[in-house]
Amino acid sequence: MSAMNAKASSGGEEESSRMRTKTLGESGYSEEVKRGQAIFIAYLIATLELTFLFMQMGVMPYLAKSLGLDSVGFGYLQTTFGVLQLVGGPIFGRLADQFGTRAALILSCASGSAFFLLVSISTSIPLLFLSRLPAVFMHGLPGAQKVITDLTAPSQRADALGKLGLCFGIGIIIGSALGGVLSTKFGIFVPIYVGLVGNLVNTMIAMVWIPLQAKPKSDHHVMENSNVFSIREILRLMKFPGVMEIFMVKVFSGLPIGLFLVMFSIISMDFFGLEAVESGYLMSYFGVLQMVIQGLVVGKLTNHCTERTLLRLSVFVFAGVGLGMALMRTVWHYCIIAVPLMFAFSTLGTITDSILTKAVPSSDTGTMLGICASVQPLTRTVGPTIGGVLYRHFGVSSFGYLQLIVNIGLFVYLLKSKIPLREMKSQ
């Protein structure tokens, strides 16, 4: 009788164990589905925000001109936007670390709504400048990066971040085309109204579909006494092994190309002799290239090459791009150069973001991504002044020679240095 009881007890334990295993398996599968869903929503939010942003960028020069703003004043308007984004990037990252990614993304989308609302009622130049203020918290792309960083394993991070290039490419193509069509057929303010409604929808998507806390609870620890606006806390991240070196490579490797792109609207007219429509086609070409290279090529490479190798490769290709730019004479030359240019640009951005988020504690990845996001606004801020001097006094080839010299120096530095790229995050 006791043997039968023991056998029954053993069978019950085995059944209970099987049920537990099944429940855990279902729970793990459910968590995986939710994780994948949140990452997809992050891609969607980034795509929509970039589409609306490029849509207004296409009509903004015409709106500014209709209000009596000349080219110099428009330059100040663009610089104001760049400065606000530059200042807001690290602050946005700190907010994401302390209050969660969902709160930060909601703030970004709501700021976008405020931005488009203020633009839609801009009937004077002061109001147009005032409309730039919400840009300090408009960081949908870093917000999406933060979601992806929190929900992916370090080994999958570069591939997942690289796919955001698809979002950027779609945003350039659809946003530029849609802005032109809507403004031509229905009026200059219609793209602004679409952007306003779209950002409100984006806000609702973030509220409903982004998890309250994306990163695992074991990784989430907030420093209660730290200040969101603390410069010391932001600079603290630069002291982690390899962070300052990689960040400097990120800033300086693409700086000459960034200066060239800031001046491109002028260069396309003066040097290449392009009309506005032809410039639009060229931008669409860049968008397709970025979609293909960053969305497909970079992801494949990250599965087969180390990050150190890809970092060196992108800097080396950037040096070759510099030589090509120094020698180019026609827009067709530039279309050929654009392929390795976009490859180096996409690879460098993806790999450095991946390396830097792995090099800091998991509770600081948002701040690190915010700092990384400030690189482009920094270029847009200093670009018109430095780029203008280079173009006026030394010509288009000066951008290429500067790109070549800077990246040869960085390539030699990366070959000789022993930067720790695979540091484990502090817990």
Coordinates of C-alpha atoms in Angstrom, one line a residue:
M1 CA 0.0 0.0 0.0
S2 CA 2.8 2.3 0.9
A3 CA 4.6 1.4 -2.4
M4 CA 1.4 2.4 -4.3
N5 CA 1.2 5.7 -2.3
A6 CA 4.9 6.4 -3.1
K7 CA 4.3 5.6 -6.8
A8 CA 1.2 7.9 -6.8
S9 CA 3.1 10.6 -5.1
S10 CA 6.0 10.3 -7.5
G11 CA 3.6 10.4 -10.5
G12 CA 2.0 13.5 -9.0
E13 CA 5.3 15.2 -8.6
E14 CA 6.3 14.4 -12.2
E15 CA 3.0 15.7 -13.4
S16 CA 3.4 18.9 -11.3
S17 CA 6.9 19.3 -12.7
R18 CA 5.7 18.9 -16.3
M19 CA 2.9 21.5 -15.6
R20 CA 5.5 23.9 -14.1
T21 CA 7.8 23.5 -17.1
K22 CA 5.0 24.0 -19.5
T23 CA 3.8 27.1 -17.7
L24 CA 7.4 28.5 -17.6
G25 CA 7.7 27.8 -21.3
E26 CA 4.5 29.5 -22.1
S27 CA 5.5 32.5 -19.9
G28 CA 8.9 32.7 -21.7
Y29 CA 7.2 32.6 -25.1
S30 CA 4.7 35.2 -24.0
E31 CA 7.5 37.5 -22.8
E32 CA 9.4 37.0 -26.1
V33 CA 6.3 38.0 -28.1
K34 CA 5.8 41.1 -25.9
R35 CA 9.4 42.0 -26.4
G36 CA 9.2 41.6 -30.1
Q37 CA 6.0 43.6 -30.2
A38 CA 7.6 46.5 -28.2
I39 CA 10.6 46.6 -30.5
F40 CA 8.3 46.7 -33.6
I41 CA 6.3 49.6 -32.0
A42 CA 9.6 51.4 -31.4
Y43 CA 10.5 51.1 -35.1
L44 CA 7.0 52.3 -36.0
I45 CA 7.2 55.4 -33.7
A46 CA 10.7 56.3 -35.0
T47 CA 9.5 55.9 -38.7
L48 CA 6.4 58.1 -38.2
E49 CA 8.3 60.8 -36.2
L50 CA 11.1 61.0 -38.9
T51 CA 8.5 61.1 -41.7
F52 CA 6.8 64.1 -40.1
L53 CA 10.1 65.8 -39.4
F54 CA 11.3 65.5 -43.0
M55 CA 7.9 66.5 -44.2
Q56 CA 8.1 69.9 -42.4
M57 CA 11.8 70.3 -43.3
G58 CA 10.7 70.4 -47.0
V59 CA 8.1 73.2 -46.5
M60 CA 9.9 75.2 -43.8
P61 CA 12.1 77.3 -46.2
Y62 CA 8.9 78.4 -48.0
L63 CA 7.0 79.1 -44.8
A64 CA 10.0 81.2 -43.5
K65 CA 10.2 83.1 -46.8
S66 CA 6.5 83.8 -46.8
L67 CA 6.9 85.4 -43.4
G68 CA 9.7 87.6 -44.6
L69 CA 12.7 85.7 -43.3
D70 CA 15.8 85.9 -45.5
S71 CA 18.5 83.3 -46.0
V72 CA 20.6 84.5 -43.1
G73 CA 17.6 84.5 -40.7
F74 CA 16.7 81.0 -41.9
G75 CA 20.2 79.9 -41.0
Y76 CA 19.7 81.3 -37.5
L77 CA 16.4 79.4 -37.3
Q78 CA 18.1 76.1 -38.2
T79 CA 20.9 76.9 -35.8
T80 CA 18.4 77.4 -33.0
F81 CA 16.8 74.0 -33.7
G82 CA 20.3 72.4 -33.7
V83 CA 21.3 74.0 -30.4
L84 CA 18.1 73.0 -28.7
Q85 CA 18.5 69.4 -29.9
L86 CA 22.2 69.4 -28.8
V87 CA 21.3 70.6 -25.3
G88 CA 18.2 68.3 -25.0
G89 CA 19.8 65.0 -26.1
P90 CA 21.7 64.1 -22.9
I91 CA 18.8 65.5 -20.8
F92 CA 16.3 63.3 -22.7
G93 CA 18.6 60.3 -22.1
R94 CA 18.7 61.0 -18.4
L95 CA 14.9 61.3 -18.3
A96 CA 14.6 57.9 -20.0
D97 CA 17.0 56.3 -17.4
Q98 CA 15.2 57.8 -14.4
F99 CA 11.5 57.7 -15.4
G100 CA 11.5 54.9 -18.0
T101 CA 11.5 54.7 -21.8
R102 CA 7.8 54.9 -22.2
A103 CA 7.6 58.3 -20.3
A104 CA 10.5 59.6 -22.4
L105 CA 8.9 58.5 -25.7
I106 CA 5.6 60.0 -24.7
L107 CA 7.4 63.3 -23.9
S108 CA 9.1 63.2 -27.3
C109 CA 5.9 62.6 -29.2
A110 CA 4.0 65.2 -27.1
S111 CA 6.8 67.7 -27.8
G112 CA 6.5 66.9 -31.5
S113 CA 2.8 67.7 -31.2
A114 CA 3.6 71.1 -29.5
F115 CA 6.2 71.8 -32.2
F116 CA 3.7 71.3 -35.1
L117 CA 1.0 73.2 -33.2
L118 CA 3.2 76.2 -32.7
V119 CA 4.4 76.1 -36.4
S120 CA 0.7 75.9 -37.5
I121 CA -0.1 79.2 -35.8
S122 CA 3.2 80.9 -36.7
T123 CA 2.0 84.1 -38.4
S124 CA 5.2 86.1 -37.6
I125 CA 8.9 85.5 -37.4
P126 CA 9.1 85.6 -33.5
L127 CA 6.4 82.9 -33.4
L128 CA 8.3 80.8 -35.9
F129 CA 11.4 81.0 -33.6
L130 CA 9.3 80.2 -30.6
S131 CA 8.0 77.0 -32.4
R132 CA 11.6 75.6 -32.1
L133 CA 11.4 75.4 -28.3
P134 CA 9.8 71.9 -28.1
A135 CA 12.7 70.5 -30.1
V136 CA 14.7 70.2 -26.9
F137 CA 12.7 67.0 -26.1
M138 CA 12.0 65.8 -29.7
H139 CA 14.2 62.7 -29.6
G140 CA 12.1 59.8 -31.0
L141 CA 15.1 58.1 -32.6
P142 CA 17.1 57.9 -29.4
G143 CA 14.0 56.9 -27.6
A144 CA 13.5 54.0 -30.0
Q145 CA 17.2 53.1 -29.6
K146 CA 16.7 53.0 -25.8
V147 CA 13.8 50.5 -26.2
I148 CA 15.9 48.3 -28.5
T149 CA 18.9 48.5 -26.2
D150 CA 16.8 47.5 -23.1
L151 CA 15.1 44.6 -24.9
T152 CA 17.9 43.0 -26.9
A153 CA 20.9 41.0 -25.8
P154 CA 24.3 42.7 -26.3
S155 CA 25.2 40.2 -29.1
Q156 CA 22.0 41.2 -31.0
R157 CA 22.2 44.9 -30.3
A158 CA 24.2 46.2 -33.3
D159 CA 21.9 44.3 -35.7
A160 CA 18.7 45.6 -34.1
L161 CA 20.0 49.2 -33.9
G162 CA 21.1 48.9 -37.6
K163 CA 17.5 48.2 -38.7
L164 CA 16.6 51.7 -37.5
G165 CA 18.3 52.8 -40.8
L166 CA 15.2 51.4 -42.5
C167 CA 13.1 53.8 -40.5
F168 CA 15.4 56.7 -41.3
G169 CA 15.3 55.9 -45.1
I170 CA 11.5 55.5 -45.1
G171 CA 11.2 58.8 -43.3
I172 CA 13.4 60.7 -45.8
I173 CA 11.6 59.2 -48.8
I174 CA 8.0 59.4 -47.7
G175 CA 8.4 62.6 -45.7
S176 CA 10.1 64.6 -48.4
A177 CA 7.7 63.4 -51.1
L178 CA 4.5 63.8 -49.0
G179 CA 5.5 67.2 -47.8
G180 CA 6.0 68.4 -51.4
V181 CA 2.7 66.9 -52.7
L182 CA 0.6 68.2 -49.8
S183 CA 2.0 71.7 -49.8
T184 CA 1.6 72.0 -53.6
K185 CA -1.9 70.7 -53.9
F186 CA -3.5 71.8 -50.6
G187 CA -1.4 74.6 -49.2
I188 CA 1.8 75.2 -47.2
F189 CA 0.2 74.6 -43.8
V190 CA -1.4 71.2 -44.6
P191 CA 1.8 69.1 -44.0
I192 CA 2.1 70.9 -40.6
Y193 CA -1.5 69.9 -39.7
V194 CA -0.7 66.3 -40.8
G195 CA 2.4 66.3 -38.6
L196 CA 0.4 67.6 -35.6
V197 CA -2.3 64.9 -35.9
G198 CA 0.4 62.2 -36.6
N199 CA 2.4 63.1 -33.5
L200 CA -0.8 63.0 -31.4
V201 CA -1.4 59.5 -32.8
N202 CA 2.3 58.6 -32.0
T203 CA 1.8 59.8 -28.4
M204 CA -1.2 57.4 -28.0
I205 CA 0.8 54.5 -29.5
A206 CA 3.6 55.1 -27.1
M207 CA 1.1 55.2 -24.1
V208 CA -0.6 52.0 -25.1
W209 CA 2.1 49.8 -26.6
I210 CA 5.4 50.6 -25.0
P211 CA 5.9 48.7 -21.7
L212 CA 6.0 50.8 -18.5
Q213 CA 9.6 49.6 -17.9
A214 CA 11.3 48.1 -20.9
K215 CA 14.5 46.9 -19.3
P216 CA 14.6 43.9 -16.9
K217 CA 13.9 44.9 -13.3
S218 CA 17.2 43.4 -12.2
D219 CA 19.0 45.9 -14.4
H220 CA 17.0 48.9 -13.4
H221 CA 18.3 50.9 -10.5
V222 CA 17.8 54.6 -10.3
M223 CA 20.1 56.9 -8.3
E224 CA 17.6 58.6 -6.1
N225 CA 19.7 61.7 -5.3
S226 CA 20.9 62.3 -8.9
N227 CA 19.7 65.2 -10.8
V228 CA 18.3 64.9 -14.4
F229 CA 20.1 68.1 -15.4
S230 CA 23.4 67.2 -13.7
I231 CA 26.4 67.8 -16.0
R232 CA 28.6 65.8 -13.6
E233 CA 26.4 62.7 -14.0
I234 CA 26.6 63.0 -17.8
L235 CA 30.3 63.5 -17.9
R236 CA 30.8 60.6 -15.4
L237 CA 30.0 58.2 -18.3
M238 CA 33.0 59.4 -20.2
K239 CA 35.3 58.0 -17.5
F240 CA 34.3 54.4 -18.2
P241 CA 37.0 52.4 -20.1
G242 CA 37.0 53.1 -23.8
V243 CA 34.0 55.5 -23.8
M244 CA 35.9 58.8 -24.4
E245 CA 38.0 57.2 -27.1
I246 CA 35.1 55.7 -29.0
F247 CA 33.0 58.9 -28.6
M248 CA 35.9 61.0 -30.0
V249 CA 36.1 58.6 -33.0
K250 CA 32.3 59.0 -33.5
V251 CA 32.5 62.8 -33.5
F252 CA 35.6 63.4 -35.6
S253 CA 35.4 60.6 -38.2
G254 CA 32.2 62.0 -39.7
L255 CA 32.6 65.7 -38.9
P256 CA 34.1 66.8 -42.3
I257 CA 31.3 64.9 -44.2
G258 CA 28.8 66.4 -41.7
L259 CA 30.0 69.9 -42.6
F260 CA 29.7 69.0 -46.3
L261 CA 26.1 67.8 -45.8
V262 CA 25.1 70.9 -43.9
M263 CA 26.3 73.0 -46.8
F264 CA 24.8 70.6 -49.4
S265 CA 21.8 72.8 -50.3
I266 CA 24.2 75.5 -51.5
I267 CA 26.8 73.1 -53.0
S268 CA 24.0 71.3 -55.0
M269 CA 23.1 74.7 -56.6
D270 CA 26.5 76.3 -57.1
F271 CA 28.8 73.3 -57.7
F272 CA 26.5 70.7 -59.2
G273 CA 24.1 73.1 -60.8
L274 CA 21.0 71.2 -59.6
E275 CA 17.4 72.4 -59.6
A276 CA 15.2 71.9 -56.5
V277 CA 13.4 68.9 -58.1
E278 CA 16.8 67.3 -58.9
S279 CA 18.0 67.8 -55.4
G280 CA 14.8 66.1 -54.2
Y281 CA 15.6 63.1 -56.4
L282 CA 19.1 63.0 -55.0
M283 CA 17.8 63.0 -51.4
S284 CA 15.4 60.1 -52.3
Y285 CA 18.5 58.2 -53.7
F286 CA 20.3 58.7 -50.3
G287 CA 17.2 57.5 -48.5
V288 CA 17.1 54.2 -50.6
L289 CA 20.8 53.7 -50.1
Q290 CA 20.5 54.1 -46.3
M291 CA 17.5 51.7 -46.2
V292 CA 19.4 49.0 -48.0
I293 CA 22.8 49.5 -46.4
Q294 CA 21.9 50.1 -42.8
G295 CA 18.8 48.0 -42.7
L296 CA 20.2 45.0 -44.5
V297 CA 24.0 45.1 -45.1
V298 CA 25.2 46.3 -41.6
G299 CA 23.0 43.8 -39.8
K300 CA 24.6 40.9 -41.8
L301 CA 28.1 42.2 -41.1
T302 CA 27.5 42.4 -37.4
N303 CA 26.8 38.7 -37.3
H304 CA 30.1 37.8 -39.0
C305 CA 32.6 40.5 -37.9
T306 CA 33.7 41.8 -34.5
E307 CA 32.8 45.4 -33.6
R308 CA 36.5 46.3 -33.5
T309 CA 36.9 45.2 -37.1
L310 CA 33.8 47.0 -38.3
L311 CA 34.9 50.2 -36.5
R312 CA 38.3 50.1 -38.3
L313 CA 36.6 49.3 -41.6
S314 CA 34.2 52.2 -41.4
V315 CA 37.0 54.7 -40.6
F316 CA 39.1 53.2 -43.5
V317 CA 36.2 53.5 -45.9
F318 CA 35.6 57.1 -44.7
A319 CA 39.2 57.9 -45.6
G320 CA 38.6 56.6 -49.1
V321 CA 35.4 58.6 -49.4
G322 CA 37.4 61.7 -48.5
L323 CA 39.8 61.0 -51.4
G324 CA 36.9 60.5 -53.8
M325 CA 35.3 63.8 -52.7
A326 CA 38.5 65.7 -53.2
L327 CA 38.6 64.5 -56.8
M328 CA 34.9 64.6 -57.7
R329 CA 33.7 67.1 -60.3
T330 CA 30.2 66.1 -61.3
V331 CA 27.0 65.0 -59.5
W332 CA 27.5 61.5 -61.1
H333 CA 30.8 61.2 -59.3
Y334 CA 29.0 62.1 -56.1
C335 CA 26.3 59.4 -56.7
I336 CA 29.0 56.8 -57.0
I337 CA 30.8 58.1 -53.9
A338 CA 27.5 58.1 -52.0
V339 CA 27.5 54.3 -51.8
P340 CA 30.7 53.9 -49.7
L341 CA 29.8 57.2 -47.9
M342 CA 26.5 55.8 -46.7
F343 CA 28.1 52.4 -45.8
A344 CA 30.8 54.1 -43.6
F345 CA 28.3 56.6 -42.1
S346 CA 25.7 53.8 -41.3
T347 CA 28.3 51.3 -40.0
L348 CA 30.1 53.9 -37.8
G349 CA 26.9 55.2 -36.3
T350 CA 25.5 51.7 -35.5
I351 CA 28.7 50.2 -34.2
T352 CA 29.7 53.1 -32.0
D353 CA 26.2 53.3 -30.5
S354 CA 26.3 49.6 -29.7
I355 CA 29.9 49.7 -28.2
L356 CA 29.1 52.8 -26.1
T357 CA 25.8 51.3 -24.6
K358 CA 27.7 48.1 -23.7
A359 CA 30.5 50.1 -22.0
V360 CA 28.3 51.9 -19.4
P361 CA 26.0 50.5 -16.7
S362 CA 22.6 49.4 -17.9
S363 CA 21.0 52.1 -15.9
D364 CA 22.9 54.7 -17.9
T365 CA 22.2 53.5 -21.5
G366 CA 19.6 56.2 -22.1
T367 CA 22.0 59.0 -21.1
M368 CA 24.7 57.5 -23.3
L369 CA 22.3 57.3 -26.3
G370 CA 21.3 60.9 -25.6
I371 CA 24.9 62.0 -25.7
C372 CA 25.4 60.1 -29.0
A373 CA 22.3 61.7 -30.4
S374 CA 23.9 65.1 -29.8
V375 CA 26.6 64.6 -32.3
Q376 CA 24.5 65.5 -35.3
P377 CA 22.9 68.6 -33.7
L378 CA 26.5 69.7 -32.8
T379 CA 27.5 69.4 -36.5
R380 CA 24.3 71.3 -37.6
T381 CA 25.2 74.0 -35.0
V382 CA 28.8 74.6 -36.0
G383 CA 28.4 73.4 -39.6
P384 CA 27.1 76.6 -41.3
T385 CA 30.0 78.7 -39.9
I386 CA 32.9 76.2 -40.4
G387 CA 31.5 74.7 -43.6
G388 CA 30.9 78.2 -45.0
V389 CA 34.5 79.2 -44.5
L390 CA 35.8 76.0 -46.0
Y391 CA 33.6 76.3 -49.1
R392 CA 34.2 80.0 -49.8
H393 CA 38.0 80.0 -49.3
F394 CA 39.0 76.5 -50.3
G395 CA 36.2 75.0 -52.4
V396 CA 34.4 71.6 -52.3
S397 CA 37.6 69.6 -52.5
S398 CA 38.6 70.9 -49.0
F399 CA 35.9 68.8 -47.4
G400 CA 37.3 65.7 -49.1
Y401 CA 40.9 66.4 -48.1
L402 CA 39.9 67.1 -44.5
Q403 CA 37.9 63.9 -44.4
L404 CA 40.9 62.0 -45.8
I405 CA 43.5 63.4 -43.3
V406 CA 41.2 63.1 -40.2
N407 CA 40.3 59.5 -40.9
I408 CA 43.8 58.3 -41.8
G409 CA 44.9 59.6 -38.4
L410 CA 42.0 57.9 -36.7
F411 CA 42.6 54.6 -38.6
V412 CA 46.3 54.6 -37.5
Y413 CA 45.2 55.4 -33.9
L414 CA 42.7 52.5 -33.9
L415 CA 45.3 50.1 -35.2
K416 CA 47.8 51.0 -32.5
S417 CA 45.5 51.5 -29.5
K418 CA 44.1 48.8 -27.3
I419 CA 40.7 50.3 -26.6
P420 CA 38.6 47.9 -24.5
L421 CA 35.5 47.5 -26.7
R422 CA 33.9 44.5 -25.0
E423 CA 33.6 45.7 -21.4
M424 CA 30.8 44.0 -19.5
K425 CA 28.2 46.3 -18.0
S426 CA 28.3 47.1 -14.4
Q427 CA 25.4 45.7 -12.4

